[in-house]
Amino acid sequence: MMGPEIEGLVAQVARLPGLGPRSARRIVLRLLSEREGRLMPLMAALSAAAQRVVVCSVCGGLDSVDPCSVCGDAAREPMICVVESVADQWALERASVYRGRYHVLGGLLSAIGGRGPEELGVGRLLARIDGSVREVVLALPATVDGQSTAHYLAERLAGRGIAVTRLAQGVPVGGSIEILDEGTLAMAMSARRSAE
């Protein structure tokens, strides 16, 4: 039997993505059994994040300063990469494959979900397109909502004198052709390039 404080903590941890009640109980048990080494530092980090982390007023990313450190970095290339979420931005930064700025939509266009261009800050994105931006990269998922959002943005960005590109999609590195779905194979085939 657990006390209400422990049950409450387990319930909160279980709400995190990818965790269920069993995983939450194991995590809580570990935290409580190592209070000084794990629980107290976690509490301090959570408190600091809750007090200091803000949404960047320019790109929609997260940082402890506004504008964020990416938007404030003058060495960044004159490009904007449009992503669905902060998680996507962090993935691109971890991969070190892109050195421009970002625009975090915070979702995708969805008639079913009731999300239109206003909810995604498309107006903020369009306002950022000035003479210094030379390319907008649409790094959106290969889903129906992702593709419709990319198509909508490409139409809105057309005629502004900038390149509008999309991430290539297809066969993943190390992927076997026999296990890929038909949509991925079709994208890979249509996006093929010279083997030279």
PDB file of C-alpha atoms in Angstrom:
ATOM      1  CA  MET A   1       0.000   0.000   0.000  1.00  0.00           C
ATOM      2  CA  MET A   2       1.295   3.464  -0.928  1.00  0.00           C
ATOM      3  CA  GLY A   3       0.524   6.723   0.793  1.00  0.00           C
ATOM      4  CA  PRO A   4      -1.343   9.468  -1.099  1.00  0.00           C
ATOM      5  CA  GLU A   5       1.878  11.424  -1.773  1.00  0.00           C
ATOM      6  CA  ILE A   6       3.510   8.424  -3.423  1.00  0.00           C
ATOM      7  CA  GLU A   7       0.347   7.552  -5.366  1.00  0.00           C
ATOM      8  CA  GLY A   8       0.134  11.159  -6.554  1.00  0.00           C
ATOM      9  CA  LEU A   9       3.760  11.112  -7.674  1.00  0.00           C
ATOM     10  CA  VAL A  10       3.267   7.800  -9.495  1.00  0.00           C
ATOM     11  CA  ALA A  11       0.169   9.195 -11.205  1.00  0.00           C
ATOM     12  CA  GLN A  12       2.055  12.295 -12.387  1.00  0.00           C
ATOM     13  CA  VAL A  13       5.047  10.302 -13.671  1.00  0.00           C
ATOM     14  CA  ALA A  14       2.714   7.849 -15.448  1.00  0.00           C
ATOM     15  CA  ARG A  15       1.262  10.772 -17.425  1.00  0.00           C
ATOM     16  CA  LEU A  16       4.603  11.319 -19.170  1.00  0.00           C
ATOM     17  CA  PRO A  17       4.767  10.058 -22.780  1.00  0.00           C
ATOM     18  CA  GLY A  18       5.949   6.461 -23.097  1.00  0.00           C
ATOM     19  CA  LEU A  19       5.439   5.628 -19.434  1.00  0.00           C
ATOM     20  CA  GLY A  20       2.734   3.549 -17.861  1.00  0.00           C
ATOM     21  CA  PRO A  21       1.892   2.801 -14.236  1.00  0.00           C
ATOM     22  CA  ARG A  22       4.487   0.032 -13.856  1.00  0.00           C
ATOM     23  CA  SER A  23       7.336   2.138 -15.256  1.00  0.00           C
ATOM     24  CA  ALA A  24       6.182   5.087 -13.162  1.00  0.00           C
ATOM     25  CA  ARG A  25       6.272   2.993  -9.974  1.00  0.00           C
ATOM     26  CA  ARG A  26       9.825   1.843 -10.744  1.00  0.00           C
ATOM     27  CA  ILE A  27      10.964   5.413 -11.417  1.00  0.00           C
ATOM     28  CA  VAL A  28       9.317   6.748  -8.268  1.00  0.00           C
ATOM     29  CA  LEU A  29      10.802   3.944  -6.180  1.00  0.00           C
ATOM     30  CA  ARG A  30      14.274   4.756  -7.537  1.00  0.00           C
ATOM     31  CA  LEU A  31      13.832   8.483  -6.924  1.00  0.00           C
ATOM     32  CA  LEU A  32      12.588   7.994  -3.379  1.00  0.00           C
ATOM     33  CA  SER A  33      15.258   5.461  -2.494  1.00  0.00           C
ATOM     34  CA  GLU A  34      17.994   7.839  -3.699  1.00  0.00           C
ATOM     35  CA  ARG A  35      16.624  11.170  -2.483  1.00  0.00           C
ATOM     36  CA  GLU A  36      19.884  13.105  -2.291  1.00  0.00           C
ATOM     37  CA  GLY A  37      21.416  11.694  -5.474  1.00  0.00           C
ATOM     38  CA  ARG A  38      18.349  11.693  -7.726  1.00  0.00           C
ATOM     39  CA  LEU A  39      15.163  13.177  -6.271  1.00  0.00           C
ATOM     40  CA  MET A  40      16.542  16.447  -4.924  1.00  0.00           C
ATOM     41  CA  PRO A  41      18.548  17.319  -8.098  1.00  0.00           C
ATOM     42  CA  LEU A  42      15.489  16.456 -10.222  1.00  0.00           C
ATOM     43  CA  MET A  43      13.288  18.699  -8.097  1.00  0.00           C
ATOM     44  CA  ALA A  44      15.794  21.555  -8.389  1.00  0.00           C
ATOM     45  CA  ALA A  45      16.042  21.132 -12.175  1.00  0.00           C
ATOM     46  CA  LEU A  46      12.238  21.005 -12.571  1.00  0.00           C
ATOM     47  CA  SER A  47      11.818  24.100 -10.418  1.00  0.00           C
ATOM     48  CA  ALA A  48      14.461  26.030 -12.371  1.00  0.00           C
ATOM     49  CA  ALA A  49      12.899  25.006 -15.692  1.00  0.00           C
ATOM     50  CA  ALA A  50       9.402  25.991 -14.540  1.00  0.00           C
ATOM     51  CA  GLN A  51      10.675  29.419 -13.482  1.00  0.00           C
ATOM     52  CA  ARG A  52      13.052  30.243 -16.321  1.00  0.00           C
ATOM     53  CA  VAL A  53      12.120  28.426 -19.540  1.00  0.00           C
ATOM     54  CA  VAL A  54      10.021  30.519 -21.922  1.00  0.00           C
ATOM     55  CA  VAL A  55       8.626  30.183 -25.424  1.00  0.00           C
ATOM     56  CA  CYS A  56      10.661  32.220 -27.911  1.00  0.00           C
ATOM     57  CA  SER A  57       8.538  35.078 -29.258  1.00  0.00           C
ATOM     58  CA  VAL A  58      10.269  34.779 -32.650  1.00  0.00           C
ATOM     59  CA  CYS A  59      10.428  31.071 -33.491  1.00  0.00           C
ATOM     60  CA  GLY A  60       8.284  29.328 -30.867  1.00  0.00           C
ATOM     61  CA  GLY A  61      11.175  27.267 -29.487  1.00  0.00           C
ATOM     62  CA  LEU A  62      12.055  26.868 -25.818  1.00  0.00           C
ATOM     63  CA  ASP A  63      14.947  28.556 -24.032  1.00  0.00           C
ATOM     64  CA  SER A  64      15.744  30.551 -20.899  1.00  0.00           C
ATOM     65  CA  VAL A  65      16.088  33.764 -22.939  1.00  0.00           C
ATOM     66  CA  ASP A  66      13.743  35.506 -25.373  1.00  0.00           C
ATOM     67  CA  PRO A  67      14.546  35.635 -28.225  1.00  0.00           C
ATOM     68  CA  CYS A  68      16.124  32.205 -27.912  1.00  0.00           C
ATOM     69  CA  SER A  69      19.830  31.534 -28.382  1.00  0.00           C
ATOM     70  CA  VAL A  70      19.235  30.181 -31.909  1.00  0.00           C
ATOM     71  CA  CYS A  71      17.317  33.280 -33.035  1.00  0.00           C
ATOM     72  CA  GLY A  72      19.954  35.487 -31.416  1.00  0.00           C
ATOM     73  CA  ASP A  73      22.895  33.727 -33.087  1.00  0.00           C
ATOM     74  CA  ALA A  74      24.170  36.041 -35.849  1.00  0.00           C
ATOM     75  CA  ALA A  75      26.330  33.230 -37.267  1.00  0.00           C
ATOM     76  CA  ARG A  76      23.266  31.200 -38.314  1.00  0.00           C
ATOM     77  CA  GLU A  77      22.632  30.815 -42.046  1.00  0.00           C
ATOM     78  CA  PRO A  78      19.836  32.947 -43.597  1.00  0.00           C
ATOM     79  CA  MET A  79      17.366  30.058 -43.651  1.00  0.00           C
ATOM     80  CA  ILE A  80      14.271  29.083 -41.684  1.00  0.00           C
ATOM     81  CA  CYS A  81      13.440  25.442 -41.039  1.00  0.00           C
ATOM     82  CA  VAL A  82       9.731  24.931 -40.302  1.00  0.00           C
ATOM     83  CA  VAL A  83       9.095  22.064 -37.873  1.00  0.00           C
ATOM     84  CA  GLU A  84       6.010  20.706 -36.160  1.00  0.00           C
ATOM     85  CA  SER A  85       7.386  20.670 -32.618  1.00  0.00           C
ATOM     86  CA  VAL A  86      10.283  21.648 -30.378  1.00  0.00           C
ATOM     87  CA  ALA A  87      11.210  17.939 -30.309  1.00  0.00           C
ATOM     88  CA  ASP A  88      11.804  18.121 -34.082  1.00  0.00           C
ATOM     89  CA  GLN A  89      13.958  21.234 -33.634  1.00  0.00           C
ATOM     90  CA  TRP A  90      16.022  19.507 -30.959  1.00  0.00           C
ATOM     91  CA  ALA A  91      16.470  16.428 -33.189  1.00  0.00           C
ATOM     92  CA  LEU A  92      17.834  18.576 -36.036  1.00  0.00           C
ATOM     93  CA  GLU A  93      20.151  20.429 -33.652  1.00  0.00           C
ATOM     94  CA  ARG A  94      21.448  17.124 -32.202  1.00  0.00           C
ATOM     95  CA  ALA A  95      22.169  15.817 -35.693  1.00  0.00           C
ATOM     96  CA  SER A  96      24.214  18.962 -36.509  1.00  0.00           C
ATOM     97  CA  VAL A  97      22.950  18.891 -40.095  1.00  0.00           C
ATOM     98  CA  TYR A  98      21.350  22.341 -40.174  1.00  0.00           C
ATOM     99  CA  ARG A  99      22.757  25.751 -39.164  1.00  0.00           C
ATOM    100  CA  GLY A 100      19.869  28.124 -39.867  1.00  0.00           C
ATOM    101  CA  ARG A 101      16.980  29.329 -37.724  1.00  0.00           C
ATOM    102  CA  TYR A 102      13.677  27.596 -36.969  1.00  0.00           C
ATOM    103  CA  HIS A 103       9.955  28.186 -36.882  1.00  0.00           C
ATOM    104  CA  VAL A 104       8.047  25.834 -34.576  1.00  0.00           C
ATOM    105  CA  LEU A 105       4.414  25.454 -35.645  1.00  0.00           C
ATOM    106  CA  GLY A 106       3.292  23.661 -32.502  1.00  0.00           C
ATOM    107  CA  GLY A 107       1.113  21.293 -34.532  1.00  0.00           C
ATOM    108  CA  LEU A 108      -0.151  20.680 -38.046  1.00  0.00           C
ATOM    109  CA  LEU A 109      -3.163  21.840 -40.016  1.00  0.00           C
ATOM    110  CA  SER A 110      -6.016  19.510 -39.203  1.00  0.00           C
ATOM    111  CA  ALA A 111      -9.664  19.840 -40.185  1.00  0.00           C
ATOM    112  CA  ILE A 112     -10.574  17.051 -37.760  1.00  0.00           C
ATOM    113  CA  GLY A 113      -8.503  18.577 -34.936  1.00  0.00           C
ATOM    114  CA  GLY A 114      -9.805  22.069 -35.671  1.00  0.00           C
ATOM    115  CA  ARG A 115      -6.339  23.554 -36.215  1.00  0.00           C
ATOM    116  CA  GLY A 116      -6.091  26.202 -38.883  1.00  0.00           C
ATOM    117  CA  PRO A 117      -3.303  28.558 -39.987  1.00  0.00           C
ATOM    118  CA  GLU A 118      -4.067  31.008 -37.159  1.00  0.00           C
ATOM    119  CA  GLU A 119      -3.435  28.386 -34.460  1.00  0.00           C
ATOM    120  CA  LEU A 120      -0.070  27.495 -36.014  1.00  0.00           C
ATOM    121  CA  GLY A 121       1.327  31.014 -36.199  1.00  0.00           C
ATOM    122  CA  VAL A 122       1.596  30.995 -39.987  1.00  0.00           C
ATOM    123  CA  GLY A 123       1.271  34.790 -39.958  1.00  0.00           C
ATOM    124  CA  ARG A 124       4.339  34.994 -37.687  1.00  0.00           C
ATOM    125  CA  LEU A 125       6.266  32.827 -40.154  1.00  0.00           C
ATOM    126  CA  LEU A 126       5.281  34.973 -43.138  1.00  0.00           C
ATOM    127  CA  ALA A 127       6.261  38.137 -41.230  1.00  0.00           C
ATOM    128  CA  ARG A 128       9.749  36.690 -40.721  1.00  0.00           C
ATOM    129  CA  ILE A 129      10.342  36.378 -44.479  1.00  0.00           C
ATOM    130  CA  ASP A 130      12.364  39.450 -45.324  1.00  0.00           C
ATOM    131  CA  GLY A 131      15.249  40.198 -47.652  1.00  0.00           C
ATOM    132  CA  SER A 132      17.700  38.316 -45.433  1.00  0.00           C
ATOM    133  CA  VAL A 133      15.975  34.904 -45.658  1.00  0.00           C
ATOM    134  CA  ARG A 134      17.040  32.973 -48.747  1.00  0.00           C
ATOM    135  CA  GLU A 135      15.386  29.576 -48.092  1.00  0.00           C
ATOM    136  CA  VAL A 136      12.576  28.011 -46.082  1.00  0.00           C
ATOM    137  CA  VAL A 137      12.920  24.285 -45.395  1.00  0.00           C
ATOM    138  CA  LEU A 138       9.659  22.475 -44.677  1.00  0.00           C
ATOM    139  CA  ALA A 139      10.705  19.688 -42.285  1.00  0.00           C
ATOM    140  CA  LEU A 140       7.259  18.265 -41.607  1.00  0.00           C
ATOM    141  CA  PRO A 141       6.205  14.637 -41.122  1.00  0.00           C
ATOM    142  CA  ALA A 142       5.186  12.402 -44.002  1.00  0.00           C
ATOM    143  CA  THR A 143       1.604  12.132 -42.737  1.00  0.00           C
ATOM    144  CA  VAL A 144      -1.599  13.398 -44.327  1.00  0.00           C
ATOM    145  CA  ASP A 145      -1.663  16.412 -41.979  1.00  0.00           C
ATOM    146  CA  GLY A 146       2.074  16.988 -42.446  1.00  0.00           C
ATOM    147  CA  GLN A 147       1.810  16.893 -46.217  1.00  0.00           C
ATOM    148  CA  SER A 148      -1.247  19.173 -46.297  1.00  0.00           C
ATOM    149  CA  THR A 149       0.515  21.643 -43.982  1.00  0.00           C
ATOM    150  CA  ALA A 150       3.633  21.587 -46.193  1.00  0.00           C
ATOM    151  CA  HIS A 151       1.507  22.133 -49.313  1.00  0.00           C
ATOM    152  CA  TYR A 152      -0.346  25.047 -47.684  1.00  0.00           C
ATOM    153  CA  LEU A 153       2.904  26.684 -46.547  1.00  0.00           C
ATOM    154  CA  ALA A 154       4.540  26.201 -49.958  1.00  0.00           C
ATOM    155  CA  GLU A 155       1.581  27.988 -51.566  1.00  0.00           C
ATOM    156  CA  ARG A 156       1.742  30.860 -49.051  1.00  0.00           C
ATOM    157  CA  LEU A 157       5.513  31.236 -49.531  1.00  0.00           C
ATOM    158  CA  ALA A 158       5.390  31.112 -53.352  1.00  0.00           C
ATOM    159  CA  GLY A 159       6.327  34.306 -55.149  1.00  0.00           C
ATOM    160  CA  ARG A 160       8.351  35.755 -52.288  1.00  0.00           C
ATOM    161  CA  GLY A 161      11.717  35.354 -54.033  1.00  0.00           C
ATOM    162  CA  ILE A 162      12.989  32.592 -51.747  1.00  0.00           C
ATOM    163  CA  ALA A 163      13.628  28.896 -52.230  1.00  0.00           C
ATOM    164  CA  VAL A 164      11.058  26.655 -50.546  1.00  0.00           C
ATOM    165  CA  THR A 165      12.381  23.124 -50.053  1.00  0.00           C
ATOM    166  CA  ARG A 166      11.248  19.955 -48.307  1.00  0.00           C
ATOM    167  CA  LEU A 167      13.206  17.214 -46.638  1.00  0.00           C
ATOM    168  CA  ALA A 168      13.848  14.224 -48.863  1.00  0.00           C
ATOM    169  CA  GLN A 169      11.857  11.170 -47.859  1.00  0.00           C
ATOM    170  CA  GLY A 170      12.304   7.538 -48.638  1.00  0.00           C
ATOM    171  CA  VAL A 171      14.484   4.592 -47.709  1.00  0.00           C
ATOM    172  CA  PRO A 172      16.129   5.106 -44.300  1.00  0.00           C
ATOM    173  CA  VAL A 173      19.825   4.422 -43.790  1.00  0.00           C
ATOM    174  CA  GLY A 174      20.168   0.752 -42.919  1.00  0.00           C
ATOM    175  CA  GLY A 175      16.593   0.067 -44.029  1.00  0.00           C
ATOM    176  CA  SER A 176      15.597  -2.989 -45.989  1.00  0.00           C
ATOM    177  CA  ILE A 177      13.369  -2.430 -49.001  1.00  0.00           C
ATOM    178  CA  GLU A 178      11.225  -5.481 -48.269  1.00  0.00           C
ATOM    179  CA  ILE A 179       9.971  -4.091 -44.950  1.00  0.00           C
ATOM    180  CA  LEU A 180       9.055  -0.587 -46.203  1.00  0.00           C
ATOM    181  CA  ASP A 181       5.455   0.410 -46.774  1.00  0.00           C
ATOM    182  CA  GLU A 182       4.199   1.342 -50.223  1.00  0.00           C
ATOM    183  CA  GLY A 183       4.024   5.080 -49.443  1.00  0.00           C
ATOM    184  CA  THR A 184       7.672   5.206 -48.379  1.00  0.00           C
ATOM    185  CA  LEU A 185       8.738   3.249 -51.457  1.00  0.00           C
ATOM    186  CA  ALA A 186       6.733   5.573 -53.724  1.00  0.00           C
ATOM    187  CA  MET A 187       8.363   8.652 -52.137  1.00  0.00           C
ATOM    188  CA  ALA A 188      11.822   7.108 -52.425  1.00  0.00           C
ATOM    189  CA  MET A 189      11.275   6.245 -56.069  1.00  0.00           C
ATOM    190  CA  SER A 190       9.958   9.699 -57.000  1.00  0.00           C
ATOM    191  CA  ALA A 191      12.792  11.480 -55.094  1.00  0.00           C
ATOM    192  CA  ARG A 192      15.568   9.401 -56.662  1.00  0.00           C
ATOM    193  CA  ARG A 193      18.723  11.187 -57.795  1.00  0.00           C
ATOM    194  CA  SER A 194      21.823  10.497 -59.849  1.00  0.00           C
ATOM    195  CA  ALA A 195      24.062   7.694 -58.544  1.00  0.00           C
ATOM    196  CA  GLU A 196      27.222   9.595 -59.442  1.00  0.00           C
TER     197      GLU A 196
END
